[in-house]
Amino acid sequence: MGVMLKKPPGAPGSTAPAIIIGLFVAFGGVLFGYDTGTINGILAMKFFLNLFTTGTVDEDGNPALTSSERSLIVSILSAGTFFGALAAAPMGDILGRRMGMIVSTIVFMFGVILQTASTAIPLFVAGRFFAGFGVGLISALIPLYQSETAPKWIRGTIVGSYQLAITVGLLLAAIVDNGTQGRNDTGSYRIPIAVQFAWGIILIVGMIILPETPRYHIKMGRTAEAAKSLSRLRRLQADHPAIVEELAEVQANHEYEMSLGAASYGECFRGTIGKRLLTGCLLQGLQQLSGVNFIFYYGTSFFKTSGIGNSFIISTIVNVVNVVSTFPGLYLVEKWGRRPLLLFGAVGMFICQFIIAIVGTTTSSVVANKVLIAFVCFYIFFFACSWGPVAWVVTGELFPLKSRAKCLSMTTATNWLLNFAIAYATPYMVDSGPGNANLKSKVFFIWGTFCLICAIFVYSLIYETKGLTLEQVDELYAKTNRAWKSKKFVPTVSFAEVKTSGFSGRHQSLADIEAGVLRKKSMVPPEGNSVFDNGELRGTNNTTAYSEKEKL
């Protein structure tokens, strides 16, 4: 195995446009990360606390927010993102993936306007909700767009770049917060919030000129538009045999899946799709329960209450580690695969969390603080190179075209539901005072235990999808009944041949259909090349050198 990620030899056309487009779309993660991260520093700004306090003071007599106020301000974003993620499915299926992202960004910018204009908690909270609704929409639509346009040999890296953009957003938020936290006017919090207009404008302008995904066009029955879209992504003519062959397989797979049942929400909870939905929801939920957003939502406050000086600087360092550590993950997701990388990250996070908890609860010294900071950084490394990007990669690959938007919206909503729960509960878990648990560093025992559960979950339920087309993932789940056996899976089904064979998927298993196709092929001479026939893509029984090399 070579060191570099390389385009398969003999693959026709260019994959550069698809890669560039996928990486640009990932920029939407900056909105996600920046909006999530900026509140971390704002809640520790003196001017913000002086302006927004309702009369509460801390132990030193300084203006402060109550645990419930802090909880509401932080968690309301996640509440908005939960509903936004659920709304992403109808928006992505009705308006399309591309237009859906444009509308989502406009909703997000409306929320930014309300936050920037606010001088009291009610309007600020309203702005956080609308910004969250937009972020929720974006967070489901971006991996959907990326997975439907990216070449299979680098799909994991492209979808994982969404997490890289999130980490960049978190870092930018920490830097801007650190630059304005000393101001003694409304600019201290308004500047960090208003900067988000720039990210929104960049994304909207880019999405106006980008193509819709070819798979969305196939879903809507627009084969000619699908061919044009794929030709832009591959830099080939729309009638090139490679384009025709690839789209014929996508269309045939979609028709096969539709023959098994309608693309309804109820269908998402049945059969192998239901199993995949459960896997995706657990994956996204456990990503949050690993405790990462405790660091990014409340890290500055936690370091401050732990007696660590320069908490803003430490928070910025943690964000730098987060960004840098994501790069190895983007490489390893295609070299190691999804399962090994998730296992590696879960075990590493488990060890770090328990060391942080033990050190934080048993000692209190300068050395102990340094150890705590160091292992927080190690923990962030393990998360950023594994569970950070790979959770989005896996959920983007799991589902068939007919239900992909619905299932992705539900897995993303699960992420945000747990995000909301953690953001809301954390002040009550770690703060001192009446009604609070006062766990402080003990909270890392909870996160560490969930990291151990993460490792067990990966071994039991995560299938290895590295190197497979999205259509071959359907075959993987149809033929392999245990996750730990998935690495040995070799795809053998051509859905284009299943389509031309006339076999029905409703009354037969995929293995039975494949056996019937093989019997039929042994009796009938192969036909000619695939062609457009009255606007419909028809597959071929011939296997070309490029057909398996360069499918989406």
JSON list of N, CA, C and O in Angstrom, two decimals, residues 314-348:
[
{"chain": "A", "resi": 314, "resn": "ILE", "atom": "N", "xyz": [-5.09, 29.23, 27.02]},
{"chain": "A", "resi": 314, "resn": "ILE", "atom": "CA", "xyz": [-5.15, 27.76, 27.05]},
{"chain": "A", "resi": 314, "resn": "ILE", "atom": "C", "xyz": [-6.24, 27.25, 26.12]},
{"chain": "A", "resi": 314, "resn": "ILE", "atom": "O", "xyz": [-6.06, 26.27, 25.38]},
{"chain": "A", "resi": 315, "resn": "SER", "atom": "N", "xyz": [-7.39, 27.92, 26.12]},
{"chain": "A", "resi": 315, "resn": "SER", "atom": "CA", "xyz": [-8.49, 27.53, 25.24]},
{"chain": "A", "resi": 315, "resn": "SER", "atom": "C", "xyz": [-8.08, 27.65, 23.78]},
{"chain": "A", "resi": 315, "resn": "SER", "atom": "O", "xyz": [-8.42, 26.80, 22.95]},
{"chain": "A", "resi": 316, "resn": "THR", "atom": "N", "xyz": [-7.32, 28.69, 23.45]},
{"chain": "A", "resi": 316, "resn": "THR", "atom": "CA", "xyz": [-6.85, 28.86, 22.07]},
{"chain": "A", "resi": 316, "resn": "THR", "atom": "C", "xyz": [-5.87, 27.75, 21.70]},
{"chain": "A", "resi": 316, "resn": "THR", "atom": "O", "xyz": [-5.94, 27.20, 20.58]},
{"chain": "A", "resi": 317, "resn": "ILE", "atom": "N", "xyz": [-4.98, 27.39, 22.61]},
{"chain": "A", "resi": 317, "resn": "ILE", "atom": "CA", "xyz": [-4.03, 26.30, 22.36]},
{"chain": "A", "resi": 317, "resn": "ILE", "atom": "C", "xyz": [-4.76, 24.99, 22.09]},
{"chain": "A", "resi": 317, "resn": "ILE", "atom": "O", "xyz": [-4.43, 24.24, 21.17]},
{"chain": "A", "resi": 318, "resn": "VAL", "atom": "N", "xyz": [-5.80, 24.72, 22.89]},
{"chain": "A", "resi": 318, "resn": "VAL", "atom": "CA", "xyz": [-6.59, 23.50, 22.69]},
{"chain": "A", "resi": 318, "resn": "VAL", "atom": "C", "xyz": [-7.22, 23.49, 21.30]},
{"chain": "A", "resi": 318, "resn": "VAL", "atom": "O", "xyz": [-7.27, 22.46, 20.62]},
{"chain": "A", "resi": 319, "resn": "ASN", "atom": "N", "xyz": [-7.69, 24.64, 20.84]},
{"chain": "A", "resi": 319, "resn": "ASN", "atom": "CA", "xyz": [-8.29, 24.73, 19.51]},
{"chain": "A", "resi": 319, "resn": "ASN", "atom": "C", "xyz": [-7.26, 24.54, 18.40]},
{"chain": "A", "resi": 319, "resn": "ASN", "atom": "O", "xyz": [-7.57, 23.97, 17.35]},
{"chain": "A", "resi": 320, "resn": "VAL", "atom": "N", "xyz": [-6.04, 25.01, 18.62]},
{"chain": "A", "resi": 320, "resn": "VAL", "atom": "CA", "xyz": [-4.96, 24.77, 17.64]},
{"chain": "A", "resi": 320, "resn": "VAL", "atom": "C", "xyz": [-4.68, 23.28, 17.54]},
{"chain": "A", "resi": 320, "resn": "VAL", "atom": "O", "xyz": [-4.54, 22.72, 16.44]},
{"chain": "A", "resi": 321, "resn": "VAL", "atom": "N", "xyz": [-4.60, 22.60, 18.69]},
{"chain": "A", "resi": 321, "resn": "VAL", "atom": "CA", "xyz": [-4.40, 21.16, 18.70]},
{"chain": "A", "resi": 321, "resn": "VAL", "atom": "C", "xyz": [-5.53, 20.46, 17.94]},
{"chain": "A", "resi": 321, "resn": "VAL", "atom": "O", "xyz": [-5.31, 19.51, 17.18]},
{"chain": "A", "resi": 322, "resn": "ASN", "atom": "N", "xyz": [-6.75, 20.94, 18.13]},
{"chain": "A", "resi": 322, "resn": "ASN", "atom": "CA", "xyz": [-7.91, 20.36, 17.46]},
{"chain": "A", "resi": 322, "resn": "ASN", "atom": "C", "xyz": [-7.78, 20.44, 15.94]},
{"chain": "A", "resi": 322, "resn": "ASN", "atom": "O", "xyz": [-8.05, 19.46, 15.23]},
{"chain": "A", "resi": 323, "resn": "VAL", "atom": "N", "xyz": [-7.37, 21.59, 15.44]},
{"chain": "A", "resi": 323, "resn": "VAL", "atom": "CA", "xyz": [-7.22, 21.76, 13.98]},
{"chain": "A", "resi": 323, "resn": "VAL", "atom": "C", "xyz": [-6.11, 20.88, 13.44]},
{"chain": "A", "resi": 323, "resn": "VAL", "atom": "O", "xyz": [-6.30, 20.12, 12.48]},
{"chain": "A", "resi": 324, "resn": "VAL", "atom": "N", "xyz": [-4.94, 20.96, 14.05]},
{"chain": "A", "resi": 324, "resn": "VAL", "atom": "CA", "xyz": [-3.77, 20.23, 13.55]},
{"chain": "A", "resi": 324, "resn": "VAL", "atom": "C", "xyz": [-4.02, 18.72, 13.60]},
{"chain": "A", "resi": 324, "resn": "VAL", "atom": "O", "xyz": [-3.63, 17.99, 12.67]},
{"chain": "A", "resi": 325, "resn": "SER", "atom": "N", "xyz": [-4.69, 18.26, 14.64]},
{"chain": "A", "resi": 325, "resn": "SER", "atom": "CA", "xyz": [-4.89, 16.82, 14.81]},
{"chain": "A", "resi": 325, "resn": "SER", "atom": "C", "xyz": [-5.91, 16.24, 13.83]},
{"chain": "A", "resi": 325, "resn": "SER", "atom": "O", "xyz": [-5.99, 15.02, 13.67]},
{"chain": "A", "resi": 326, "resn": "THR", "atom": "N", "xyz": [-6.71, 17.09, 13.22]},
{"chain": "A", "resi": 326, "resn": "THR", "atom": "CA", "xyz": [-7.71, 16.61, 12.26]},
{"chain": "A", "resi": 326, "resn": "THR", "atom": "C", "xyz": [-7.05, 16.11, 10.97]},
{"chain": "A", "resi": 326, "resn": "THR", "atom": "O", "xyz": [-7.56, 15.19, 10.32]},
{"chain": "A", "resi": 327, "resn": "PHE", "atom": "N", "xyz": [-5.91, 16.69, 10.61]},
{"chain": "A", "resi": 327, "resn": "PHE", "atom": "CA", "xyz": [-5.25, 16.31, 9.35]},
{"chain": "A", "resi": 327, "resn": "PHE", "atom": "C", "xyz": [-4.85, 14.84, 9.30]},
{"chain": "A", "resi": 327, "resn": "PHE", "atom": "O", "xyz": [-5.09, 14.18, 8.28]},
{"chain": "A", "resi": 328, "resn": "PRO", "atom": "N", "xyz": [-4.26, 14.27, 10.36]},
{"chain": "A", "resi": 328, "resn": "PRO", "atom": "CA", "xyz": [-3.97, 12.83, 10.30]},
{"chain": "A", "resi": 328, "resn": "PRO", "atom": "C", "xyz": [-5.23, 12.00, 10.09]},
{"chain": "A", "resi": 328, "resn": "PRO", "atom": "O", "xyz": [-5.19, 10.97, 9.39]},
{"chain": "A", "resi": 329, "resn": "GLY", "atom": "N", "xyz": [-6.34, 12.43, 10.67]},
{"chain": "A", "resi": 329, "resn": "GLY", "atom": "CA", "xyz": [-7.58, 11.69, 10.49]},
{"chain": "A", "resi": 329, "resn": "GLY", "atom": "C", "xyz": [-8.06, 11.67, 9.05]},
{"chain": "A", "resi": 329, "resn": "GLY", "atom": "O", "xyz": [-8.57, 10.65, 8.57]},
{"chain": "A", "resi": 330, "resn": "LEU", "atom": "N", "xyz": [-7.89, 12.79, 8.34]},
{"chain": "A", "resi": 330, "resn": "LEU", "atom": "CA", "xyz": [-8.31, 12.85, 6.94]},
{"chain": "A", "resi": 330, "resn": "LEU", "atom": "C", "xyz": [-7.48, 11.91, 6.07]},
{"chain": "A", "resi": 330, "resn": "LEU", "atom": "O", "xyz": [-7.97, 11.41, 5.04]},
{"chain": "A", "resi": 331, "resn": "TYR", "atom": "N", "xyz": [-6.27, 11.65, 6.47]},
{"chain": "A", "resi": 331, "resn": "TYR", "atom": "CA", "xyz": [-5.40, 10.70, 5.74]},
{"chain": "A", "resi": 331, "resn": "TYR", "atom": "C", "xyz": [-5.71, 9.26, 6.15]},
{"chain": "A", "resi": 331, "resn": "TYR", "atom": "O", "xyz": [-5.90, 8.38, 5.31]},
{"chain": "A", "resi": 332, "resn": "LEU", "atom": "N", "xyz": [-5.81, 9.04, 7.46]},
{"chain": "A", "resi": 332, "resn": "LEU", "atom": "CA", "xyz": [-5.96, 7.67, 7.97]},
{"chain": "A", "resi": 332, "resn": "LEU", "atom": "C", "xyz": [-7.33, 7.07, 7.68]},
{"chain": "A", "resi": 332, "resn": "LEU", "atom": "O", "xyz": [-7.47, 5.85, 7.62]},
{"chain": "A", "resi": 333, "resn": "VAL", "atom": "N", "xyz": [-8.35, 7.91, 7.47]},
{"chain": "A", "resi": 333, "resn": "VAL", "atom": "CA", "xyz": [-9.68, 7.37, 7.20]},
{"chain": "A", "resi": 333, "resn": "VAL", "atom": "C", "xyz": [-9.70, 6.58, 5.90]},
{"chain": "A", "resi": 333, "resn": "VAL", "atom": "O", "xyz": [-10.49, 5.63, 5.75]},
{"chain": "A", "resi": 334, "resn": "GLU", "atom": "N", "xyz": [-8.80, 6.91, 4.96]},
{"chain": "A", "resi": 334, "resn": "GLU", "atom": "CA", "xyz": [-8.71, 6.15, 3.71]},
{"chain": "A", "resi": 334, "resn": "GLU", "atom": "C", "xyz": [-7.60, 5.11, 3.73]},
{"chain": "A", "resi": 334, "resn": "GLU", "atom": "O", "xyz": [-7.63, 4.16, 2.96]},
{"chain": "A", "resi": 335, "resn": "LYS", "atom": "N", "xyz": [-6.63, 5.26, 4.62]},
{"chain": "A", "resi": 335, "resn": "LYS", "atom": "CA", "xyz": [-5.54, 4.29, 4.71]},
{"chain": "A", "resi": 335, "resn": "LYS", "atom": "C", "xyz": [-5.85, 3.16, 5.71]},
{"chain": "A", "resi": 335, "resn": "LYS", "atom": "O", "xyz": [-5.67, 1.99, 5.41]},
{"chain": "A", "resi": 336, "resn": "TRP", "atom": "N", "xyz": [-6.29, 3.51, 6.89]},
{"chain": "A", "resi": 336, "resn": "TRP", "atom": "CA", "xyz": [-6.65, 2.51, 7.88]},
{"chain": "A", "resi": 336, "resn": "TRP", "atom": "C", "xyz": [-8.06, 1.98, 7.66]},
{"chain": "A", "resi": 336, "resn": "TRP", "atom": "O", "xyz": [-8.34, 0.82, 7.86]},
{"chain": "A", "resi": 337, "resn": "GLY", "atom": "N", "xyz": [-8.96, 2.89, 7.33]},
{"chain": "A", "resi": 337, "resn": "GLY", "atom": "CA", "xyz": [-10.37, 2.55, 7.23]},
{"chain": "A", "resi": 337, "resn": "GLY", "atom": "C", "xyz": [-11.15, 3.14, 8.39]},
{"chain": "A", "resi": 337, "resn": "GLY", "atom": "O", "xyz": [-10.59, 3.72, 9.32]},
{"chain": "A", "resi": 338, "resn": "ARG", "atom": "N", "xyz": [-12.47, 3.00, 8.34]},
{"chain": "A", "resi": 338, "resn": "ARG", "atom": "CA", "xyz": [-13.34, 3.64, 9.33]},
{"chain": "A", "resi": 338, "resn": "ARG", "atom": "C", "xyz": [-13.27, 2.93, 10.68]},
{"chain": "A", "resi": 338, "resn": "ARG", "atom": "O", "xyz": [-13.11, 3.58, 11.72]},
{"chain": "A", "resi": 339, "resn": "ARG", "atom": "N", "xyz": [-13.40, 1.60, 10.69]},
{"chain": "A", "resi": 339, "resn": "ARG", "atom": "CA", "xyz": [-13.43, 0.85, 11.95]},
{"chain": "A", "resi": 339, "resn": "ARG", "atom": "C", "xyz": [-12.15, 1.00, 12.77]},
{"chain": "A", "resi": 339, "resn": "ARG", "atom": "O", "xyz": [-12.19, 1.34, 13.96]},
{"chain": "A", "resi": 340, "resn": "PRO", "atom": "N", "xyz": [-10.97, 0.74, 12.19]},
{"chain": "A", "resi": 340, "resn": "PRO", "atom": "CA", "xyz": [-9.74, 0.84, 12.99]},
{"chain": "A", "resi": 340, "resn": "PRO", "atom": "C", "xyz": [-9.52, 2.24, 13.57]},
{"chain": "A", "resi": 340, "resn": "PRO", "atom": "O", "xyz": [-9.08, 2.37, 14.72]},
{"chain": "A", "resi": 341, "resn": "LEU", "atom": "N", "xyz": [-9.84, 3.26, 12.77]},
{"chain": "A", "resi": 341, "resn": "LEU", "atom": "CA", "xyz": [-9.60, 4.62, 13.25]},
{"chain": "A", "resi": 341, "resn": "LEU", "atom": "C", "xyz": [-10.56, 4.98, 14.40]},
{"chain": "A", "resi": 341, "resn": "LEU", "atom": "O", "xyz": [-10.14, 5.62, 15.38]},
{"chain": "A", "resi": 342, "resn": "LEU", "atom": "N", "xyz": [-11.81, 4.57, 14.31]},
{"chain": "A", "resi": 342, "resn": "LEU", "atom": "CA", "xyz": [-12.75, 4.84, 15.39]},
{"chain": "A", "resi": 342, "resn": "LEU", "atom": "C", "xyz": [-12.37, 4.08, 16.66]},
{"chain": "A", "resi": 342, "resn": "LEU", "atom": "O", "xyz": [-12.50, 4.61, 17.78]},
{"chain": "A", "resi": 343, "resn": "LEU", "atom": "N", "xyz": [-11.91, 2.84, 16.53]},
{"chain": "A", "resi": 343, "resn": "LEU", "atom": "CA", "xyz": [-11.46, 2.07, 17.70]},
{"chain": "A", "resi": 343, "resn": "LEU", "atom": "C", "xyz": [-10.26, 2.73, 18.35]},
{"chain": "A", "resi": 343, "resn": "LEU", "atom": "O", "xyz": [-10.17, 2.85, 19.58]},
{"chain": "A", "resi": 344, "resn": "PHE", "atom": "N", "xyz": [-9.29, 3.12, 17.53]},
{"chain": "A", "resi": 344, "resn": "PHE", "atom": "CA", "xyz": [-8.09, 3.80, 18.01]},
{"chain": "A", "resi": 344, "resn": "PHE", "atom": "C", "xyz": [-8.46, 5.05, 18.81]},
{"chain": "A", "resi": 344, "resn": "PHE", "atom": "O", "xyz": [-7.97, 5.28, 19.92]},
{"chain": "A", "resi": 345, "resn": "GLY", "atom": "N", "xyz": [-9.37, 5.86, 18.26]},
{"chain": "A", "resi": 345, "resn": "GLY", "atom": "CA", "xyz": [-9.76, 7.09, 18.93]},
{"chain": "A", "resi": 345, "resn": "GLY", "atom": "C", "xyz": [-10.50, 6.83, 20.23]},
{"chain": "A", "resi": 345, "resn": "GLY", "atom": "O", "xyz": [-10.26, 7.52, 21.23]},
{"chain": "A", "resi": 346, "resn": "ALA", "atom": "N", "xyz": [-11.40, 5.84, 20.24]},
{"chain": "A", "resi": 346, "resn": "ALA", "atom": "CA", "xyz": [-12.19, 5.56, 21.44]},
{"chain": "A", "resi": 346, "resn": "ALA", "atom": "C", "xyz": [-11.30, 5.12, 22.60]},
{"chain": "A", "resi": 346, "resn": "ALA", "atom": "O", "xyz": [-11.47, 5.58, 23.74]},
{"chain": "A", "resi": 347, "resn": "VAL", "atom": "N", "xyz": [-10.35, 4.23, 22.34]},
{"chain": "A", "resi": 347, "resn": "VAL", "atom": "CA", "xyz": [-9.45, 3.76, 23.39]},
{"chain": "A", "resi": 347, "resn": "VAL", "atom": "C", "xyz": [-8.57, 4.90, 23.90]},
{"chain": "A", "resi": 347, "resn": "VAL", "atom": "O", "xyz": [-8.38, 5.07, 25.12]},
{"chain": "A", "resi": 348, "resn": "GLY", "atom": "N", "xyz": [-8.04, 5.71, 22.98]},
{"chain": "A", "resi": 348, "resn": "GLY", "atom": "CA", "xyz": [-7.20, 6.83, 23.39]},
{"chain": "A", "resi": 348, "resn": "GLY", "atom": "C", "xyz": [-7.95, 7.85, 24.22]},
{"chain": "A", "resi": 348, "resn": "GLY", "atom": "O", "xyz": [-7.44, 8.34, 25.25]}
]
